[in-house]
XYZ file of N, CA and C in Angstrom:
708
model
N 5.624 -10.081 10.812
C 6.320 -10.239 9.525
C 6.479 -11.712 9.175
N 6.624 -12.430 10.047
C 6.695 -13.851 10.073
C 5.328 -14.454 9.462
N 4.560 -14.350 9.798
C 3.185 -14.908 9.472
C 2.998 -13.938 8.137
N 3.257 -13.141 7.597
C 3.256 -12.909 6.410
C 4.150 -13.462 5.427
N 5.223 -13.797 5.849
C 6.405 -14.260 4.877
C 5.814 -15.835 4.610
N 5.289 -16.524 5.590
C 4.274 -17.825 5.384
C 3.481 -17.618 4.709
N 2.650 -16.240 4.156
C 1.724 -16.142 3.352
C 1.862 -16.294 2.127
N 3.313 -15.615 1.640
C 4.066 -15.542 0.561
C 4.734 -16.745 0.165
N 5.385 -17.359 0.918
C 5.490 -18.540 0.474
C 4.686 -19.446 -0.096
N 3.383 -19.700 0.393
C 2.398 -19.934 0.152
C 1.423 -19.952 -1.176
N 1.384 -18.647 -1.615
C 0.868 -17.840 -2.601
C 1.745 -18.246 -3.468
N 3.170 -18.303 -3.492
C 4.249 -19.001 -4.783
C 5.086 -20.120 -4.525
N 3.962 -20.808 -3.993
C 4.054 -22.253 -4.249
C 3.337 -22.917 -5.383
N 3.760 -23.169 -6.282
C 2.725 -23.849 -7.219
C 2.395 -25.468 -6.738
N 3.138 -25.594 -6.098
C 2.540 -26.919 -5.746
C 1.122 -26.843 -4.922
N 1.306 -26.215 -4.575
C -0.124 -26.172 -3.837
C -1.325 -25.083 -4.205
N -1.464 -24.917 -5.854
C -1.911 -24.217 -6.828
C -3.905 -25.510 -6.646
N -3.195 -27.017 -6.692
C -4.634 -27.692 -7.029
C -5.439 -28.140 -5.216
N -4.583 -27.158 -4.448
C -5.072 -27.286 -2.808
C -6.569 -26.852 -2.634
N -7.653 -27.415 -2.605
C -9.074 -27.136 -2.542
C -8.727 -25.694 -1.444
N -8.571 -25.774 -0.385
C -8.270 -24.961 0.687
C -6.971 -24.120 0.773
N -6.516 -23.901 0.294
C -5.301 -22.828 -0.037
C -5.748 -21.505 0.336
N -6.314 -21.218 -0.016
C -7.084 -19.800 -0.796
C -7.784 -19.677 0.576
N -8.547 -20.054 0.487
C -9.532 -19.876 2.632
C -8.308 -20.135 3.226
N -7.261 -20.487 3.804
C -6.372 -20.709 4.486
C -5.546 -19.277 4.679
N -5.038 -18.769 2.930
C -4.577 -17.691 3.506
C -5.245 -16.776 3.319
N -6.543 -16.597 2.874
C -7.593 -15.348 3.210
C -7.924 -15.187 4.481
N -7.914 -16.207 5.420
C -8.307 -16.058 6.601
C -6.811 -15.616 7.564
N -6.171 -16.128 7.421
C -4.483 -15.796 7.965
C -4.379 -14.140 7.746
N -4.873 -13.976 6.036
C -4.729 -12.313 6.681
C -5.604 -11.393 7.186
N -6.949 -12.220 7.309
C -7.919 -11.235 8.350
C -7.427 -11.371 9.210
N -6.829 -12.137 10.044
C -6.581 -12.398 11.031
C -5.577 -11.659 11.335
N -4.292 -11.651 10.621
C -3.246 -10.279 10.630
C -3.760 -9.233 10.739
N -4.639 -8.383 9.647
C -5.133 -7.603 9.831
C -6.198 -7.306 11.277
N -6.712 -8.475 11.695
C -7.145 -7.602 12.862
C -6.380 -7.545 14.405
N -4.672 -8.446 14.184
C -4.010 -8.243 15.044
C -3.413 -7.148 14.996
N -2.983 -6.545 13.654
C -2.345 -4.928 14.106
C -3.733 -4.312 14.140
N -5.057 -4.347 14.154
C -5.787 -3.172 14.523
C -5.713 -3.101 16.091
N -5.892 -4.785 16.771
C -5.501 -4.518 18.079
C -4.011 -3.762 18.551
N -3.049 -3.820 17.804
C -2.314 -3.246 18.434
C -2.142 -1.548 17.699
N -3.095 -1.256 17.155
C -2.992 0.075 16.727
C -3.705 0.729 18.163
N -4.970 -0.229 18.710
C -5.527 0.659 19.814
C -5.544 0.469 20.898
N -3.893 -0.040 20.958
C -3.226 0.115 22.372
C -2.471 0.799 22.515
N -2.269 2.036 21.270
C -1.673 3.288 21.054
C -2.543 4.723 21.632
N -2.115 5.446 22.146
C -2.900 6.761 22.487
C -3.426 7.438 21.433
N -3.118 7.543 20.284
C -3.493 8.494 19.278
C -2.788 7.834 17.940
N -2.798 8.734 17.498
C -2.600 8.222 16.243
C -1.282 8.640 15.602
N -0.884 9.660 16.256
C 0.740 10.434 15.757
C 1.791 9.293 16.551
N 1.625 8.886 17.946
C 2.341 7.745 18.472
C 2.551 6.618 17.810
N 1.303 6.110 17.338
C 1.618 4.414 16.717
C 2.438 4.623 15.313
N 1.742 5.999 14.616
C 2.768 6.386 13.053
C 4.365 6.582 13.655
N 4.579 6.481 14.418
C 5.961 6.804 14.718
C 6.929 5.769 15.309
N 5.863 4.585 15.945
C 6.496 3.567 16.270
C 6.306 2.067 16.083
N 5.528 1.951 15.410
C 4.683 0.902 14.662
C 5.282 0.762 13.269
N 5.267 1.125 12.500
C 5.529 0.815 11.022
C 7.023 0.244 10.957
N 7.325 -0.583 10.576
C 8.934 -1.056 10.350
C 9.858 -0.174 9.461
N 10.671 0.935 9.883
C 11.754 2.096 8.899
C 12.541 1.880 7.826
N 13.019 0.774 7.548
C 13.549 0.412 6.295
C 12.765 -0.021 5.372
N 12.955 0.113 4.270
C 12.514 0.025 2.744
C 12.693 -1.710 3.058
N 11.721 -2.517 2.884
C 11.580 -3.837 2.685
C 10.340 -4.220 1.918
N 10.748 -5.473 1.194
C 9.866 -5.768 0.218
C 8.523 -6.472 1.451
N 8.793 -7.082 2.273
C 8.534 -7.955 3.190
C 7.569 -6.853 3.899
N 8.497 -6.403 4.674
C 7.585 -4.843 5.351
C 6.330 -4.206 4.649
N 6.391 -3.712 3.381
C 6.018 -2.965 2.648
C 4.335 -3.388 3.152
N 4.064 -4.653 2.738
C 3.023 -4.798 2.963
C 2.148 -5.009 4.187
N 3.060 -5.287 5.462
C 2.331 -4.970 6.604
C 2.438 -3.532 6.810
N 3.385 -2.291 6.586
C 3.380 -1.292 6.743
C 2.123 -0.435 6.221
N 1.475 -1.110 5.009
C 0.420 -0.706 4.252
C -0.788 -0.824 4.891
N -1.168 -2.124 5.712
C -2.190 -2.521 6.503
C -2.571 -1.197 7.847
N -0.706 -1.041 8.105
C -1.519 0.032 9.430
C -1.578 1.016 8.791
N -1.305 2.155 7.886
C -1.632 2.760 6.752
C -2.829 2.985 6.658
N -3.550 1.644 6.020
C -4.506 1.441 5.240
C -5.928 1.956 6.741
N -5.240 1.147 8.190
C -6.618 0.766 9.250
C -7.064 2.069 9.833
N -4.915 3.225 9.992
C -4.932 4.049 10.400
C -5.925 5.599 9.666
N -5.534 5.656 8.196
C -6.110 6.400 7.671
C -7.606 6.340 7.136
N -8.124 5.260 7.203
C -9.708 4.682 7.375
C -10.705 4.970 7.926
N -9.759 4.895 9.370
C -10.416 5.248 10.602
C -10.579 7.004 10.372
N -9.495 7.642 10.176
C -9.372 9.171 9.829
C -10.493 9.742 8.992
N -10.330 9.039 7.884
C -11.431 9.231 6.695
C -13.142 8.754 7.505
N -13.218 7.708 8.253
C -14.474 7.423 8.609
C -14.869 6.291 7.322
N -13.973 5.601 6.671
C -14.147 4.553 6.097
C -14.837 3.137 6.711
N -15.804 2.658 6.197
C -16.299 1.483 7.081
C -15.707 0.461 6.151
N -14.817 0.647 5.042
C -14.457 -0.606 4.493
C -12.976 -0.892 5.085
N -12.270 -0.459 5.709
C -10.898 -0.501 6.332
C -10.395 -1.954 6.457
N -11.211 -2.900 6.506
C -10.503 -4.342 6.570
C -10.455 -4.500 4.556
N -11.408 -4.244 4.088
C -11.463 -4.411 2.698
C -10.149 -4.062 1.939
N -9.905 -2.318 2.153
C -9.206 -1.629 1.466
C -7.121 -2.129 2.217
N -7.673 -2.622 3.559
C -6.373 -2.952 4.398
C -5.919 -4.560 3.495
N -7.039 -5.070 3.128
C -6.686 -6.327 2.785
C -6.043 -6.316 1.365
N -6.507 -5.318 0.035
C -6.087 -4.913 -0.773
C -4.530 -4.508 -0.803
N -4.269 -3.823 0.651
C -3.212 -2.767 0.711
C -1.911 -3.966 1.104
N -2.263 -5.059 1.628
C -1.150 -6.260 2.149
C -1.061 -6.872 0.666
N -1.441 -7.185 0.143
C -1.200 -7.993 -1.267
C -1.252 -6.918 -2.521
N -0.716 -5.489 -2.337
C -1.142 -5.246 -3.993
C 0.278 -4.928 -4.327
N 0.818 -5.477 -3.698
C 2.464 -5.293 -4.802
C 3.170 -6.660 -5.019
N 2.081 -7.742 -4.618
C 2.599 -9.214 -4.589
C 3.456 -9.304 -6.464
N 2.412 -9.115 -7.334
C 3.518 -8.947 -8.932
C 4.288 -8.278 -9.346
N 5.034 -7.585 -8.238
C 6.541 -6.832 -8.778
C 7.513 -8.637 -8.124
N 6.939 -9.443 -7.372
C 7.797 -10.786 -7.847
C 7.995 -11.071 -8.963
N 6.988 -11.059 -9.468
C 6.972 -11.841 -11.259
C 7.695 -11.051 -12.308
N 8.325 -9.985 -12.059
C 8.773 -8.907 -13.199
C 10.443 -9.042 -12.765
N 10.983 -8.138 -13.432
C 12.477 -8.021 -13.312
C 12.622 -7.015 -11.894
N 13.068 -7.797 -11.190
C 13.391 -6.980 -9.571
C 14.311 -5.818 -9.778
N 14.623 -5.134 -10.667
C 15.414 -4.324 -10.767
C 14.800 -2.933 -11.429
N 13.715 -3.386 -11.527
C 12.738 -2.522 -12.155
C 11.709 -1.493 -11.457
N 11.365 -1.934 -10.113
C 10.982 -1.280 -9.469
C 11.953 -0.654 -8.502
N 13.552 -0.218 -8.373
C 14.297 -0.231 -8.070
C 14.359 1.473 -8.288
N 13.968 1.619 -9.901
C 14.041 3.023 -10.782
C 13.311 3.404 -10.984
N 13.287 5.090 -11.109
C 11.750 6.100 -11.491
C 11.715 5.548 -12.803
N 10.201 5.618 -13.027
C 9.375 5.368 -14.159
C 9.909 6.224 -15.361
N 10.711 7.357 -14.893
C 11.515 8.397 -16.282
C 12.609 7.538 -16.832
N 12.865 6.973 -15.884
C 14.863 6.157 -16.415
C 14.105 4.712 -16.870
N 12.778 4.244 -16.874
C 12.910 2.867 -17.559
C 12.634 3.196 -19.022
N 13.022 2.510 -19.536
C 12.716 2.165 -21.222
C 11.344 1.862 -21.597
N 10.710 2.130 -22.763
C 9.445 1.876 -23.061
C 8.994 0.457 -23.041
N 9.693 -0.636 -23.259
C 9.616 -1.959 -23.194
C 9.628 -2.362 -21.452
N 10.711 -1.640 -20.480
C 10.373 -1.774 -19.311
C 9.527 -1.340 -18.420
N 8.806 -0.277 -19.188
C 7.602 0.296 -18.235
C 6.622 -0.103 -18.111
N 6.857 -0.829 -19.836
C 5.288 -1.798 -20.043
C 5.262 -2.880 -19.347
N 6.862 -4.018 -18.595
C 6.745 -4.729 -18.344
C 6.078 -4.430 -16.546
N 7.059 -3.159 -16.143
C 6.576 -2.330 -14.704
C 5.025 -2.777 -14.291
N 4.141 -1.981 -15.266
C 3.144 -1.795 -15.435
C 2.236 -2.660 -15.417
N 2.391 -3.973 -15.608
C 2.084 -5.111 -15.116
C 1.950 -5.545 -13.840
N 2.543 -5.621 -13.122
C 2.567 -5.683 -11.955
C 1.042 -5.297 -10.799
N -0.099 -4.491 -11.135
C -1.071 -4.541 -10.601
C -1.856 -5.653 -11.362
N -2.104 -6.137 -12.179
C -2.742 -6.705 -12.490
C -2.188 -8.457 -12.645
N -0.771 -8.265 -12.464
C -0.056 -9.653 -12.255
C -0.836 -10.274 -10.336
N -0.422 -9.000 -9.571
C -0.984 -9.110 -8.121
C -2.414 -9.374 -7.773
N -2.924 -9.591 -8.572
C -4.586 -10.029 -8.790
C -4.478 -11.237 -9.663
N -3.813 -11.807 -10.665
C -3.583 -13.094 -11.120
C -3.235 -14.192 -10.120
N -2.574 -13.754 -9.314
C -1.562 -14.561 -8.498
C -2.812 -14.349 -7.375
N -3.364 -13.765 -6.579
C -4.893 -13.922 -5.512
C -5.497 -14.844 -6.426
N -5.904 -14.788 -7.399
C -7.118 -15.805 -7.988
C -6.230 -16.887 -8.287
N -5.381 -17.076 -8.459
C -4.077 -18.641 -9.067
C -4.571 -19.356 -8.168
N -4.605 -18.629 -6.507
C -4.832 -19.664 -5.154
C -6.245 -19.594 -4.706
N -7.196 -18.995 -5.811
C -8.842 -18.887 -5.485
C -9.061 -18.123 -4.405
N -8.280 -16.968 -4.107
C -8.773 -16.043 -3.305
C -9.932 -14.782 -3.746
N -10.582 -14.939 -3.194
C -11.624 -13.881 -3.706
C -11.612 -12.727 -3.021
N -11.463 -11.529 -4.332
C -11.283 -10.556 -3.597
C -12.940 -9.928 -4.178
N -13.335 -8.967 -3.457
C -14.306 -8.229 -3.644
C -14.091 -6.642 -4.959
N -15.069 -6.450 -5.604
C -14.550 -5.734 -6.571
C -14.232 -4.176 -5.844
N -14.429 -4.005 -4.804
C -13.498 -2.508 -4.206
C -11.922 -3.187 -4.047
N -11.844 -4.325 -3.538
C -10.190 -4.890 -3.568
C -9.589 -4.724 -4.891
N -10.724 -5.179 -6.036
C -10.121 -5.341 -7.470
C -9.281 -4.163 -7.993
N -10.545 -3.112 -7.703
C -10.102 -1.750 -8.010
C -8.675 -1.491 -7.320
N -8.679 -1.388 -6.338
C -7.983 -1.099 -5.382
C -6.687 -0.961 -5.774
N -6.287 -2.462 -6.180
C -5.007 -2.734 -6.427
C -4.790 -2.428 -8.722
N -5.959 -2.939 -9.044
C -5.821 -2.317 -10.298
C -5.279 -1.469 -10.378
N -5.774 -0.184 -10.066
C -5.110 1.094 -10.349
C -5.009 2.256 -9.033
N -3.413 1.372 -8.418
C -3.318 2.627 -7.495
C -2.476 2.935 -8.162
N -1.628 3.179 -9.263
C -0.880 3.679 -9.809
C -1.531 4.909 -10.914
N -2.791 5.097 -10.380
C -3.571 6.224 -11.342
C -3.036 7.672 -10.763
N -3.286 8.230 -11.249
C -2.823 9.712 -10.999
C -4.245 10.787 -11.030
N -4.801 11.503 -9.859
C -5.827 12.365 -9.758
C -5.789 13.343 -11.091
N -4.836 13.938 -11.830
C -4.825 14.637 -12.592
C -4.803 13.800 -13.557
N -5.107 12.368 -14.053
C -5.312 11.919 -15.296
C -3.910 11.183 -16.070
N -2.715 11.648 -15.130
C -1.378 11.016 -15.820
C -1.072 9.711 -15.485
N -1.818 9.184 -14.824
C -1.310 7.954 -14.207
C -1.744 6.160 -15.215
N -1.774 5.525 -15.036
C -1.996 4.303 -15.458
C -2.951 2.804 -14.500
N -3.446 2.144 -15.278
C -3.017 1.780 -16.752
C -4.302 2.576 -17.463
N -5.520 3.182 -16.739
C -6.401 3.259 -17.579
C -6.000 4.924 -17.499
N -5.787 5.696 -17.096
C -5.485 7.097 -17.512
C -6.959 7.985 -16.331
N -7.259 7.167 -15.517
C -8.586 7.498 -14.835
C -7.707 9.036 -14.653
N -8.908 9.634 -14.320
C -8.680 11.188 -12.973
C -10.057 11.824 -12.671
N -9.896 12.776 -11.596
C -10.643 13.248 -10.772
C -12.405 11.624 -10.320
N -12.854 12.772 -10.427
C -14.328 11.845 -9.788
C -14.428 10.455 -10.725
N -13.177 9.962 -12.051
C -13.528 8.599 -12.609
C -12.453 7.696 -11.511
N -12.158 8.287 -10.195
C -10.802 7.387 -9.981
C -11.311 6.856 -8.735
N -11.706 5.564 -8.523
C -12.289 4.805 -7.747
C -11.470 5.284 -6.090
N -12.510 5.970 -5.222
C -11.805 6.455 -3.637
C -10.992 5.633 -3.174
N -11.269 4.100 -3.372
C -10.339 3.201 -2.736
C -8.940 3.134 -3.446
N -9.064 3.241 -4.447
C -7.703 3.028 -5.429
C -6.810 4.234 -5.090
N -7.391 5.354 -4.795
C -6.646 7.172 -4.713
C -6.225 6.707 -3.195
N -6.818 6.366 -2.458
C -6.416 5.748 -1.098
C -5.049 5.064 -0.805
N -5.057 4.079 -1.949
C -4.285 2.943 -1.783
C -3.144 3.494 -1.979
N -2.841 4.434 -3.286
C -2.096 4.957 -3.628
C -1.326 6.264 -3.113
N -2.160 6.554 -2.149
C -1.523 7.515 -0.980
C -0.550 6.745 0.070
N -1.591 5.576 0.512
C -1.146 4.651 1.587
C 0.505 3.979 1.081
N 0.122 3.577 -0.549
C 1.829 3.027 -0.738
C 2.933 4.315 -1.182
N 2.285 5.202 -1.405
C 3.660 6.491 -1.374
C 4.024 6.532 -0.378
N 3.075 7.315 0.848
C 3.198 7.166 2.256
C 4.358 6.397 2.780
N 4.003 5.024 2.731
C 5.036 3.870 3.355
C 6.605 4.197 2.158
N 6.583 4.892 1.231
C 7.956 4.706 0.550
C 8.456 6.308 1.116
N 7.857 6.908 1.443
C 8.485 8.138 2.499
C 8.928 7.997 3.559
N 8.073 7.055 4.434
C 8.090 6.835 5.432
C 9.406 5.859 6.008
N 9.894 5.316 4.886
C 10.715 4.307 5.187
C 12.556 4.713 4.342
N 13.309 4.566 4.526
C 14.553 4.563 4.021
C 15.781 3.586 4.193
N 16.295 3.422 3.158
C 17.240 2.544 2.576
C 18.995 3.006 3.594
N 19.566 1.712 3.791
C 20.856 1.921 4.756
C 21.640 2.802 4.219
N 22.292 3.494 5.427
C 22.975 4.810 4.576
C 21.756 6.299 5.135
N 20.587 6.295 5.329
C 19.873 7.376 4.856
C 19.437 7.671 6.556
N 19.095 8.922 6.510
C 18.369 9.273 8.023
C 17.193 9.106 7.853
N 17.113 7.827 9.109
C 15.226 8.352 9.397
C 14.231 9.402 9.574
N 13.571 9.145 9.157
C 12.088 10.367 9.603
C 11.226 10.134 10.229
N 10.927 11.425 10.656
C 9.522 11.284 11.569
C 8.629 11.285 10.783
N 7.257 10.906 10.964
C 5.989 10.520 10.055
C 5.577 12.085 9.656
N 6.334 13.198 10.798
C 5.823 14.794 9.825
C 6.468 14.442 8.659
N 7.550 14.355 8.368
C 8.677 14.659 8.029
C 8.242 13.858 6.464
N 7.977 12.475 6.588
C 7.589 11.748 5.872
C 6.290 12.532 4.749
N 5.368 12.731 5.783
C 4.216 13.560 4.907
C 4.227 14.315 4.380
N 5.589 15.168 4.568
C 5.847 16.796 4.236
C 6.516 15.974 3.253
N 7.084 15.587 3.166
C 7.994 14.111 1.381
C 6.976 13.734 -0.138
N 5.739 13.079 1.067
C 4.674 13.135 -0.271
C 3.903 14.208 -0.815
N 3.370 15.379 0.362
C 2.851 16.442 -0.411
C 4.192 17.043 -1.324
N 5.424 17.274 -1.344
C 6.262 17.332 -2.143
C 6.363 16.560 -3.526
N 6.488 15.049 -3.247
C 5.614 14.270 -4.084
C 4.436 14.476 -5.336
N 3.172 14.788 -4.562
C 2.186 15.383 -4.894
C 2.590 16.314 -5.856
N 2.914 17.229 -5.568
C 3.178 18.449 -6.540
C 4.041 18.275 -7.525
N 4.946 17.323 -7.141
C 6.287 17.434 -8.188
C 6.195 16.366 -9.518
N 5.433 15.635 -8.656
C 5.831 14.039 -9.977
C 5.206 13.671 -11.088
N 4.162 14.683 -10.821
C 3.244 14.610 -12.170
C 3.411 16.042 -13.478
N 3.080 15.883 -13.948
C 3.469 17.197 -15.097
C 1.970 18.043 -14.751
N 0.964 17.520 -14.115
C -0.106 18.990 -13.724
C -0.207 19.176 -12.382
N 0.754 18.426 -11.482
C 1.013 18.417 -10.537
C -0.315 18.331 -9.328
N -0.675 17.344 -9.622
C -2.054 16.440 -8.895
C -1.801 15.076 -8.788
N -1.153 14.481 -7.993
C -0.939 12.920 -7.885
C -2.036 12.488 -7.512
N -1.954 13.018 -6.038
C -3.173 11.992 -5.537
C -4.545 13.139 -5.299
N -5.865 12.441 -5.215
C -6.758 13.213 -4.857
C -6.606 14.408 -3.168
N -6.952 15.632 -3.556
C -6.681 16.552 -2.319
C -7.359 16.454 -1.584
N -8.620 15.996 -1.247
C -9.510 15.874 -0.574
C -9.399 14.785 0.708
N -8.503 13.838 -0.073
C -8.058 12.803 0.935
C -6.822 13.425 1.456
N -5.866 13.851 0.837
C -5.117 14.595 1.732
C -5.026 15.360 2.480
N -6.104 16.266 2.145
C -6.510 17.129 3.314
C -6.950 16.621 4.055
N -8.041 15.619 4.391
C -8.840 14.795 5.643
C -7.294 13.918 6.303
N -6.424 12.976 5.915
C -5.816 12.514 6.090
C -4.400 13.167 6.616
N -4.643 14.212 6.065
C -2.870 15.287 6.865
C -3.680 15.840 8.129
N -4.502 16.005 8.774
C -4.776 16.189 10.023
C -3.990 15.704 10.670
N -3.648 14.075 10.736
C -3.118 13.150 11.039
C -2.083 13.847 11.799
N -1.080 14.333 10.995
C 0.283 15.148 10.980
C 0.380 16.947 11.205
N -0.682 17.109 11.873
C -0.424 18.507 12.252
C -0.412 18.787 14.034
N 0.758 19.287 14.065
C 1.289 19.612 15.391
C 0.741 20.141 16.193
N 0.193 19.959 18.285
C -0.325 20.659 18.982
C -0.704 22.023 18.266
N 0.855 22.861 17.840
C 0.380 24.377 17.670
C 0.108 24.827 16.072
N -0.919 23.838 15.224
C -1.498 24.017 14.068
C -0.661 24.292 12.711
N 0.797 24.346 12.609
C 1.480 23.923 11.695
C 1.697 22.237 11.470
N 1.357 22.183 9.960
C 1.709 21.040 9.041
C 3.266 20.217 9.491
């Protein structure tokens, strides 16, 4: 968490906006993160162990995005993804522009903001890709996607472009599993923890409920990816 919070600092520093080397400095800092939790993902036995003791349990802005990385390496690997550093690298920086907006905004469901605040909400993927290129980080256009629109919705309700089914880029439906995931997975003081079933059984709830045709994310990945979470004796 430390070596990420250096990243962030970093990234909103404007002083160091005209740094020739900025940008390679912390592109490489987070491969390098990223391939220290893969080492420590496979010094785990399986994969139900490290989801249970690996990810940091409280709701943190800080967390959020290393929680996304093992997310991103864990369910990759599941899927048989060969882009997992790509889509992991996407998954650490794509909520960097809820800084730039009113912090109180991502706080509330998208029903209770105002039309002027949703639009400002809504910003926020594409602010988090302003702010990578501010410091000349280059992302690759599966990263672009990625973070563009994980806020799309498989059934077509989602934003900003209204994508669904086979127009909704795999990495982006990914991403957007991976950051529900981590907001199940995690809870605010006051609340009981969960186990990562417990958590998953939250977003397929999720899934069904939050959209009006009740298709959030693509099923196909959920189905390959809830393996993950099914018990010795074949209940979910």
């Amino acid at each position: 968490r430390e070596l990420y919070r250096q990243m962030l600092i970093r990234l909103f520093d404007f002083s160091l906006d005209a740094h020739p080397n900025v940008g390679r400095d912390i592109s490489e800092d987070a491969e390098n993160l990223i391939i220290r939790i893969e080492q420590l993902i496979y010094q785990y036995p399986d994969a139900r162990s490290c989801l249970e003791e690996l990810p940091y349990p409280r709701k943190s802005a800080l967390a959020n995005g290393i929680n996304c990385v093992f997310y991103a390496l864990l369910f990759c690997r599941q899927l048989g993804f060969a882009a997992s550093h790509e889509i992991a690298f996407a998954a650490l920086f794509h909520n960097l522009g809820l800084a730039e907006i009113d912090p109180k905004l991502p706080l509330l469901h998208e029903s209770d903001l105002s039309g002027a605040e949703l639009l400002v909400y809504q910003r926020h993927p594409a602010l988090s890709i302003e702010i990578l290129l501010r410091k000349v980080i280059k992302l690759t256009p599966l990263q672009e996607r990625a973070i563009l629109h994980h806020h799309e919705n498989y059934d077509g309700t989602g934003w900003p472009a209204a994508l669904a089914g086979a127009t909704l880029p795999t990495e982006a439906a990914l991403l957007s599993i991976i950051g529900a995931f981590d907001y199940c997975n995690t809870t605010s003081p006051g609340e009981n923890a969960r186990s990562s079933q417990e958590a998953w059984q939250q977003l397929l709830k999720f899934h069904r409920e939050s959209t009006t045709l009740g298709k959030k994310f693509r099923p196909e990945l959920l189905a390959r990816i809830g393996v993950l979470f099914k018990d010795p004796n074949g209940s979910k």
